[in-house]
Coordinates of C-alpha atoms in Angstrom, one line a residue:
M13 CA -33.7 23.4 2.6
L14 CA -31.3 20.5 2.8
L15 CA -34.1 18.0 2.6
L16 CA -35.5 19.6 -0.5
K17 CA -32.1 19.5 -2.2
V18 CA -31.5 15.9 -1.3
K19 CA -34.9 14.9 -2.8
K20 CA -34.0 16.5 -6.1
L21 CA -30.7 14.5 -6.4
N22 CA -30.6 11.2 -8.2
N23 CA -28.5 9.0 -5.9
S24 CA -26.2 8.8 -2.9
F25 CA -23.2 9.9 -4.9
E26 CA -25.0 13.2 -5.7
F27 CA -25.7 13.6 -2.0
Y28 CA -22.0 13.1 -1.4
K29 CA -21.2 15.8 -3.9
F30 CA -23.7 18.2 -2.2
A31 CA -22.4 17.5 1.3
N32 CA -18.9 18.1 0.1
Q33 CA -19.9 21.5 -1.4
T34 CA -21.5 22.5 1.9
N35 CA -18.3 21.6 3.8
E36 CA -20.1 18.9 5.7
L37 CA -18.3 15.9 4.2
T38 CA -17.5 13.5 7.0
H39 CA -17.2 9.7 7.3
N40 CA -20.8 9.5 8.6
Y41 CA -22.0 7.9 5.4
T42 CA -19.4 5.1 5.8
N43 CA -20.1 1.9 7.6
M44 CA -16.8 1.4 9.5
N45 CA -17.4 -2.4 9.3
G46 CA -17.8 -2.2 5.5
K47 CA -15.3 -2.9 2.8
Y48 CA -15.3 0.5 1.2
W49 CA -15.0 4.1 2.4
N50 CA -17.3 5.2 -0.5
E51 CA -18.6 2.1 -2.3
E52 CA -20.4 3.9 -5.1
I53 CA -17.3 5.9 -6.1
E54 CA -14.8 3.1 -5.6
T55 CA -16.7 0.4 -7.5
M56 CA -18.3 2.6 -10.1
P57 CA -18.5 0.9 -13.6
R58 CA -16.0 2.2 -16.1
K59 CA -18.5 3.9 -18.4
Q60 CA -20.1 5.7 -15.4
L61 CA -16.7 6.7 -14.0
E62 CA -15.7 8.2 -17.4
K63 CA -19.0 10.1 -17.5
L64 CA -18.2 11.5 -14.1
Q65 CA -14.7 12.4 -15.3
V66 CA -16.1 14.3 -18.3
E67 CA -18.5 16.2 -16.0
R68 CA -15.7 17.1 -13.6
L69 CA -13.3 18.1 -16.5
K70 CA -15.9 20.5 -17.8
K71 CA -16.3 22.0 -14.4
T72 CA -12.5 22.2 -13.9
V73 CA -12.1 24.0 -17.3
E74 CA -14.8 26.5 -16.3
I75 CA -12.9 27.2 -13.1
A76 CA -9.5 27.4 -14.9
M77 CA -11.0 30.2 -17.1
G78 CA -10.1 32.4 -14.1
S79 CA -6.4 31.5 -14.5
E80 CA -4.2 34.0 -16.2
F81 CA -2.0 31.1 -17.1
Y82 CA -4.6 28.7 -18.6
A83 CA -7.2 31.1 -20.0
P84 CA -5.2 32.3 -23.0
K85 CA -4.0 28.8 -23.7
F86 CA -7.6 27.5 -23.8
K87 CA -8.7 30.4 -26.0
E88 CA -5.9 29.7 -28.5
L89 CA -6.8 26.0 -28.6
G90 CA -10.6 26.5 -28.6
I91 CA -11.1 24.7 -25.3
T92 CA -14.3 25.4 -23.6
P93 CA -16.5 23.4 -21.2
E94 CA -18.9 22.8 -24.0
S95 CA -16.2 21.5 -26.3
I96 CA -15.5 18.5 -24.1
K97 CA -17.4 15.4 -25.1
S98 CA -15.2 12.5 -23.8
V99 CA -12.2 11.8 -21.7
E100 CA -10.2 11.5 -25.0
D101 CA -10.5 15.2 -25.4
I102 CA -7.8 15.6 -22.8
K103 CA -5.3 15.1 -25.7
R104 CA -6.3 18.6 -26.9
F105 CA -5.0 20.2 -23.7
P106 CA -1.5 21.7 -23.3
F107 CA 1.0 20.0 -20.9
T108 CA 2.0 21.6 -17.6
T109 CA 5.5 21.2 -16.1
K110 CA 7.3 22.0 -13.0
N111 CA 9.1 24.7 -14.9
D112 CA 5.7 26.3 -15.6
L113 CA 5.0 26.4 -11.8
R114 CA 8.4 28.0 -11.2
A115 CA 8.0 30.5 -14.0
T116 CA 4.7 31.7 -12.6
Y117 CA 5.8 31.8 -9.0
P118 CA 4.2 32.5 -6.6
F119 CA 0.5 32.7 -7.6
G120 CA 0.4 32.9 -11.4
I121 CA -1.5 29.6 -12.0
K122 CA -4.3 30.2 -9.5
S123 CA -7.8 30.0 -10.8
V124 CA -9.7 31.8 -7.9
P125 CA -9.2 35.1 -6.1
L126 CA -6.5 34.9 -3.4
E127 CA -9.0 35.6 -0.7
K128 CA -10.6 32.2 -1.4
V129 CA -7.2 30.4 -0.8
V130 CA -6.7 29.2 2.7
R131 CA -3.4 27.3 2.5
L132 CA -0.3 26.8 0.3
H133 CA 2.3 24.1 0.2
S134 CA 5.7 24.5 -1.4
S135 CA 8.6 22.5 -2.5
S136 CA 12.0 23.2 -1.0
G137 CA 13.2 25.2 -4.0
T138 CA 16.9 24.6 -3.4
T139 CA 17.6 25.9 -6.9
G140 CA 15.5 28.7 -8.4
N141 CA 11.9 29.4 -7.4
P142 CA 10.1 26.7 -5.4
T143 CA 6.8 25.3 -6.7
V144 CA 3.8 26.6 -4.9
I145 CA 0.4 24.8 -4.7
L146 CA -2.7 26.7 -3.5
H147 CA -5.7 25.2 -1.7
S148 CA -9.2 26.4 -1.0
Q149 CA -11.2 25.0 1.9
K150 CA -13.0 22.7 -0.5
D151 CA -9.7 21.5 -1.8
L152 CA -8.5 20.6 1.7
D153 CA -11.7 18.8 2.4
E154 CA -11.5 16.7 -0.8
W155 CA -7.8 16.0 -0.1
A156 CA -8.5 14.8 3.5
D157 CA -11.3 12.6 2.2
A158 CA -9.2 11.0 -0.6
M159 CA -6.4 10.1 1.9
A160 CA -9.0 8.9 4.5
R161 CA -10.4 6.7 1.7
S162 CA -6.8 5.4 1.1
M163 CA -6.3 4.6 4.7
Y164 CA -9.6 2.8 4.8
C165 CA -8.6 0.9 1.7
I166 CA -5.6 -0.7 3.5
G167 CA -7.7 -1.7 6.5
L168 CA -7.3 1.2 8.9
R169 CA -10.3 2.3 11.0
N170 CA -11.3 4.8 13.6
T171 CA -10.0 2.3 16.3
D172 CA -6.4 2.7 15.0
I173 CA -3.7 4.9 16.5
I174 CA -1.8 6.4 13.5
Q175 CA 1.7 7.9 14.1
N176 CA 3.0 10.3 11.5
T177 CA 6.8 10.6 11.0
S178 CA 6.6 13.3 8.3
G179 CA 7.4 16.9 8.9
Y180 CA 4.6 19.4 9.6
G181 CA 5.4 22.3 7.4
M182 CA 5.6 22.9 3.6
F183 CA 6.0 19.1 3.0
T184 CA 2.5 17.7 2.4
G185 CA 3.1 14.4 4.2
G186 CA 2.5 16.0 7.5
L187 CA -0.8 17.9 7.4
G188 CA -2.1 15.7 4.6
I189 CA -1.9 12.6 6.7
Q190 CA -3.0 14.4 9.8
Y191 CA -6.3 15.7 8.5
A192 CA -7.0 12.4 6.7
A193 CA -6.5 10.4 9.9
E194 CA -8.8 12.8 11.7
R195 CA -11.3 12.4 9.0
L196 CA -11.1 8.7 9.4
G197 CA -11.7 9.2 13.1
A198 CA -8.5 7.6 14.2
L199 CA -6.3 8.8 17.2
T200 CA -3.4 10.6 15.6
V201 CA 0.1 11.1 16.9
P202 CA 1.7 14.0 15.0
A203 CA 5.3 13.1 16.1
G204 CA 6.9 14.6 13.0
A205 CA 10.3 14.0 11.4
G206 CA 13.4 12.8 13.1
N207 CA 14.1 12.0 16.8
S208 CA 13.9 8.2 16.5
K209 CA 14.1 7.7 20.2
R210 CA 11.0 9.7 20.7
H211 CA 9.2 7.7 18.0
V212 CA 10.2 4.5 19.8
K213 CA 8.8 5.8 23.1
F214 CA 5.6 7.0 21.6
I215 CA 5.0 3.7 19.7
T216 CA 5.7 1.8 22.9
D217 CA 3.7 4.0 25.3
F218 CA 0.7 4.9 23.0
G219 CA 0.3 1.5 21.4
T220 CA 0.6 2.9 17.9
T221 CA -0.9 0.5 15.3
A222 CA -0.1 2.3 12.1
L223 CA 3.0 4.3 10.9
H224 CA 3.3 6.7 8.0
C225 CA 7.0 7.0 6.9
I226 CA 9.3 7.0 4.0
P227 CA 10.8 3.5 3.2
S228 CA 14.4 4.5 4.2
Y229 CA 13.2 5.8 7.6
A230 CA 11.1 2.6 8.2
T231 CA 14.4 0.6 8.3
R232 CA 16.2 3.3 10.4
L233 CA 13.4 3.4 12.9
A234 CA 13.4 -0.4 13.2
A235 CA 17.2 -0.2 13.9
A236 CA 16.5 2.4 16.7
F237 CA 14.1 -0.2 18.3
Q238 CA 16.8 -2.8 18.1
E239 CA 19.3 -0.4 19.7
E240 CA 16.9 -0.1 22.6
G241 CA 16.7 -3.9 22.9
I242 CA 13.2 -4.0 21.5
D243 CA 12.2 -6.2 18.6
P244 CA 10.0 -4.0 16.3
R245 CA 8.0 -7.2 15.5
N246 CA 6.8 -7.2 19.1
T247 CA 5.2 -3.8 19.0
T248 CA 1.6 -3.0 18.3
V249 CA 2.3 -1.7 14.8
H250 CA 0.4 -3.8 12.2
T251 CA 0.4 -1.4 9.2
L252 CA 2.9 0.9 7.6
I253 CA 2.1 3.5 4.9
I254 CA 5.2 4.0 2.9
G255 CA 6.0 6.3 -0.1
A256 CA 7.6 9.5 -1.2
E257 CA 10.7 7.8 -2.5
P258 CA 11.0 5.0 -5.1
H259 CA 11.5 1.6 -3.5
S260 CA 11.7 -1.9 -4.8
E261 CA 9.4 -4.8 -3.9
A262 CA 12.4 -6.4 -2.2
Q263 CA 12.7 -3.2 0.0
R264 CA 9.0 -3.4 0.9
K265 CA 9.4 -7.1 1.8
R266 CA 12.4 -6.3 4.0
I267 CA 10.4 -3.6 5.8
E268 CA 7.5 -6.1 6.4
E269 CA 9.9 -8.7 7.7
I270 CA 11.7 -6.5 10.2
W271 CA 8.4 -4.9 11.4
G272 CA 6.2 -8.0 11.3
A273 CA 3.6 -5.8 9.7
K274 CA 2.1 -5.0 6.3
A275 CA 3.6 -2.1 4.3
Y276 CA 1.5 -0.5 1.7
N277 CA 2.8 1.6 -1.1
N278 CA 1.2 5.1 -1.2
F279 CA 1.7 7.7 -4.0
G280 CA 1.3 11.4 -3.6
M281 CA 2.9 14.6 -4.8
S282 CA 2.4 18.2 -3.7
E283 CA 1.4 19.3 -7.2
M284 CA -1.6 16.8 -7.1
C285 CA -2.4 17.8 -3.4
G286 CA -0.1 15.4 -1.6
P287 CA -0.6 11.9 -0.2
G288 CA -3.9 10.3 -1.2
V289 CA -3.4 10.2 -5.0
A290 CA -3.0 6.4 -5.2
I291 CA -2.5 3.5 -2.8
E292 CA -2.4 -0.2 -2.8
C293 CA -5.4 -2.1 -1.5
Q294 CA -5.0 -5.1 0.8
E295 CA -4.4 -7.3 -2.2
Q296 CA -1.0 -5.4 -2.7
N297 CA -1.1 -5.8 -6.5
G298 CA -0.7 -2.2 -7.7
M299 CA -1.9 1.2 -6.5
H300 CA -5.4 2.2 -7.2
I301 CA -5.3 5.8 -8.5
W302 CA -8.5 7.6 -7.6
E303 CA -9.9 8.4 -11.0
D304 CA -12.8 10.5 -9.7
N305 CA -10.0 13.0 -8.8
Y306 CA -7.6 12.5 -11.8
I307 CA -7.4 11.7 -15.4
V308 CA -4.5 9.2 -15.9
E309 CA -2.2 9.1 -18.9
I310 CA 0.9 7.0 -19.5
L311 CA 3.0 8.6 -22.2
D312 CA 6.4 8.1 -23.8
P313 CA 8.5 10.7 -22.1
E314 CA 10.3 11.5 -25.4
T315 CA 7.4 11.6 -27.9
L316 CA 4.6 12.4 -25.4
E317 CA 2.4 9.9 -27.2
P318 CA 0.4 7.2 -25.3
V319 CA 2.3 4.0 -24.8
P320 CA 0.4 0.7 -25.3
E321 CA -1.5 -0.4 -22.2
G322 CA 0.7 -2.2 -19.8
E323 CA 3.9 -0.7 -21.0
L324 CA 6.2 1.6 -19.0
G325 CA 5.9 5.4 -19.5
E326 CA 5.7 8.7 -17.8
L327 CA 2.6 9.3 -15.6
V328 CA 0.7 12.5 -16.7
L329 CA -2.2 13.7 -14.5
T330 CA -5.0 16.1 -14.8
T331 CA -6.8 17.2 -11.6
L332 CA -10.6 16.9 -11.6
N333 CA -11.7 18.0 -8.2
R334 CA -9.7 21.0 -7.3
E335 CA -10.6 24.7 -7.6
A336 CA -7.8 26.9 -6.3
M337 CA -5.2 25.7 -8.6
P338 CA -6.3 22.9 -11.1
L339 CA -3.5 21.5 -13.2
F340 CA -3.9 20.0 -16.7
R341 CA -1.7 17.2 -18.1
Y342 CA 0.9 17.7 -15.5
R343 CA 4.1 15.8 -16.3
T344 CA 5.0 14.0 -13.1
R345 CA 8.2 12.5 -14.5
D346 CA 7.4 9.3 -12.6
L347 CA 7.8 6.2 -14.6
T348 CA 5.1 3.5 -14.2
R349 CA 2.6 1.5 -16.1
I350 CA -1.1 0.6 -15.8
L351 CA -1.7 -3.0 -14.7
P352 CA -4.2 -4.9 -16.8
G353 CA -7.2 -6.7 -15.5
D354 CA -9.5 -6.3 -12.6
C355 CA -8.5 -6.2 -8.9
P356 CA -10.1 -8.9 -6.6
C357 CA -10.9 -6.1 -4.1
G358 CA -13.7 -4.9 -6.4
R359 CA -12.4 -1.4 -6.9
T360 CA -12.7 -0.3 -10.5
H361 CA -10.1 2.5 -10.5
V362 CA -7.0 1.6 -12.5
R363 CA -3.9 0.3 -10.8
L364 CA -0.4 1.7 -11.3
A365 CA 2.6 -0.6 -11.1
R366 CA 5.4 0.2 -8.6
F367 CA 7.3 3.2 -9.8
Q368 CA 10.5 2.5 -11.6
G369 CA 12.0 5.9 -10.8
R370 CA 11.7 9.2 -12.5
S371 CA 12.6 10.1 -16.1
D372 CA 14.8 12.8 -14.7
D373 CA 16.5 10.4 -12.3
M374 CA 17.9 8.2 -15.0
M375 CA 21.7 8.0 -15.0
I376 CA 23.6 7.5 -18.2
V377 CA 26.9 5.8 -17.5
K378 CA 29.1 4.7 -20.4
G379 CA 26.1 5.0 -22.7
V380 CA 23.9 2.7 -20.5
N381 CA 20.6 4.0 -19.0
I382 CA 20.4 3.1 -15.4
Y383 CA 17.8 3.8 -12.7
P384 CA 18.7 3.7 -8.9
I385 CA 15.8 1.4 -8.3
Q386 CA 17.5 -1.3 -10.5
I387 CA 20.5 -1.2 -8.1
E388 CA 18.4 -1.3 -5.0
K389 CA 16.5 -4.3 -6.3
I390 CA 19.8 -6.3 -6.4
L391 CA 21.2 -5.0 -3.1
M392 CA 18.0 -6.0 -1.3
Q393 CA 18.5 -9.6 -2.3
F394 CA 21.4 -9.9 0.1
P395 CA 20.5 -10.4 3.8
E396 CA 24.0 -9.5 4.7
L397 CA 23.3 -5.9 3.7
A398 CA 21.4 -3.2 5.5
S399 CA 19.0 -0.9 3.6
D400 CA 21.2 2.2 3.1
Y401 CA 23.4 2.6 0.0
L402 CA 24.9 5.4 -2.1
I403 CA 25.8 5.5 -5.8
T404 CA 28.7 7.8 -6.7
I405 CA 29.5 8.5 -10.3
E406 CA 32.7 10.4 -11.2
T407 CA 35.0 10.9 -14.2
V408 CA 38.4 9.2 -13.9
G409 CA 40.6 10.1 -16.8
D410 CA 38.2 9.9 -19.8
N411 CA 35.9 7.3 -18.3
D412 CA 32.9 7.4 -16.1
E413 CA 33.2 5.2 -13.0
M414 CA 30.4 4.1 -10.7
T415 CA 31.0 3.2 -7.1
I416 CA 28.2 1.6 -5.0
E417 CA 28.6 1.8 -1.2
A418 CA 26.4 -0.6 0.7
E419 CA 26.1 -0.8 4.4
L420 CA 26.5 -4.2 6.1
A421 CA 23.8 -5.4 8.4
Q422 CA 26.3 -6.7 10.9
A423 CA 29.9 -5.9 11.6
T424 CA 32.4 -8.6 10.7
D425 CA 36.1 -9.1 10.3
D426 CA 35.7 -12.2 8.1
F427 CA 37.8 -10.9 5.1
G428 CA 37.1 -14.0 3.0
M429 CA 33.3 -13.7 3.4
L430 CA 33.4 -10.0 2.6
Q431 CA 35.5 -10.7 -0.5
N432 CA 33.1 -13.3 -1.8
L433 CA 30.1 -11.2 -1.0
T434 CA 31.6 -8.3 -2.9
K435 CA 32.2 -10.5 -5.9
E436 CA 28.7 -11.9 -5.9
I437 CA 27.1 -8.5 -5.5
T438 CA 29.2 -7.1 -8.4
R439 CA 28.3 -10.1 -10.6
R440 CA 24.6 -9.6 -10.1
L441 CA 24.8 -5.9 -10.6
K442 CA 26.6 -6.4 -13.8
D443 CA 23.9 -8.7 -15.0
E444 CA 21.2 -6.1 -14.2
I445 CA 22.8 -2.8 -15.3
L446 CA 25.2 -4.2 -18.0
L447 CA 28.3 -2.5 -16.7
T448 CA 30.7 -3.4 -13.8
P449 CA 30.5 -1.0 -10.8
R450 CA 33.0 -0.8 -8.0
V451 CA 31.3 -2.3 -4.9
K452 CA 32.4 -1.1 -1.5
L453 CA 30.9 -2.6 1.7
V454 CA 30.9 -0.2 4.6
G455 CA 29.8 -0.4 8.3
K456 CA 26.4 0.6 9.5
G457 CA 25.9 4.3 9.9
V458 CA 28.8 5.2 7.5
I459 CA 26.4 6.5 4.8
P460 CA 25.1 9.9 5.7
Q461 CA 21.4 10.0 6.7
S462 CA 18.8 12.7 6.6
D463 CA 15.3 13.2 8.1
G464 CA 13.9 13.6 4.6
K465 CA 14.1 11.5 1.5
A466 CA 17.3 9.4 1.3
K467 CA 20.0 10.6 -1.1
R468 CA 20.8 7.6 -3.3
V469 CA 22.9 9.2 -6.1
N470 CA 26.0 11.5 -5.9
D471 CA 26.9 12.4 -9.5
L472 CA 30.3 14.2 -9.4
R473 CA 30.7 14.4 -13.2
H474 CA 31.0 17.7 -14.9
N475 CA 28.2 18.5 -17.5
H476 CA 26.3 15.3 -16.6

């Protein structure tokens, strides 16, 4: 039966599709010495890739007809699988927001019967309902394959030992990385979040070659090695997968320097499945977003109209390869742009620039729009500073005041040096953000740390 079906299919990509549907998708079709995890998909010409997107969009609409959330919207707008002729038809679709997910909590957007759902992931939901994302077994297989592809893209192979510092629970960075590393065939170390001394021991004892961690933890873990008298550059780690919090190019370079390893920017979000949405290749010139799984739009966050190619805007994504809970035109709130031109690696999927933050992370201080990433970019220029910082905004009298606490890399009692350093940091920040903050240099470990994403902004203003 399998052979007959294979003979009827046109090319190896169609076999890949069939194998996926039969839950037999493995890396067997991949040459581990080759350049690509799935060469046909990754190097597909633009016209063929768009044709694939249209086919998958039609299928996704058909699936979403089973959603009590989307079905009436599609009927009102006249959206049917047959009505879709090109990728441009995505402009006819309604937007989906995080508020929609919260309003339909817990299962209101699902497109399949609940008995076909095998796992859910959820945001923390500290205020109001959390967001819940549902997965079928096929969804989990596709997700694992997309992240395995991402790992392969940065040079990881089945000979690597991959240690994961993400939590294994509702946060997608744990299981998402775990299943993908297993799909790759690598030895995985599911160490989880926190307990830096244990991470140090595992890396040292197991010969870990690759780490998955958030950027702020990469620097804290390096410091834990140094406290043990070990230079992290002398470990077996050669690759770091970093993401989950916005970080500057300067922060990435600092991580690479202290680890003596390459650090690759990886993008994922639970609404899109988790890690494995986009990643840098070894050229490190933007993140390839896997367009066989997503339709990519960059829109003005105010007008929701497309911005000219290459300009900054909000990333809006439509899933193309998910059945339990497909999402259409999901507003990620992440600010980025599409990088023009072709990538030397040969992959044809568009590249996203480093994220500049989120549209809802923007701070307005004295009428000036500021993103935390702008401040980080300046602070990382100073080798005298460590990587942790905290921005506090409060109202003093009738004015908003910004204080930036930055940790020193080394303790010192050289008052003159500290005074000059403070002045120079203040000057460069003023040039960047167009207002003068109060800069406060503090000792290492003064700024509170967490096992999760680093808290960079503390806005104490009322009605901000």
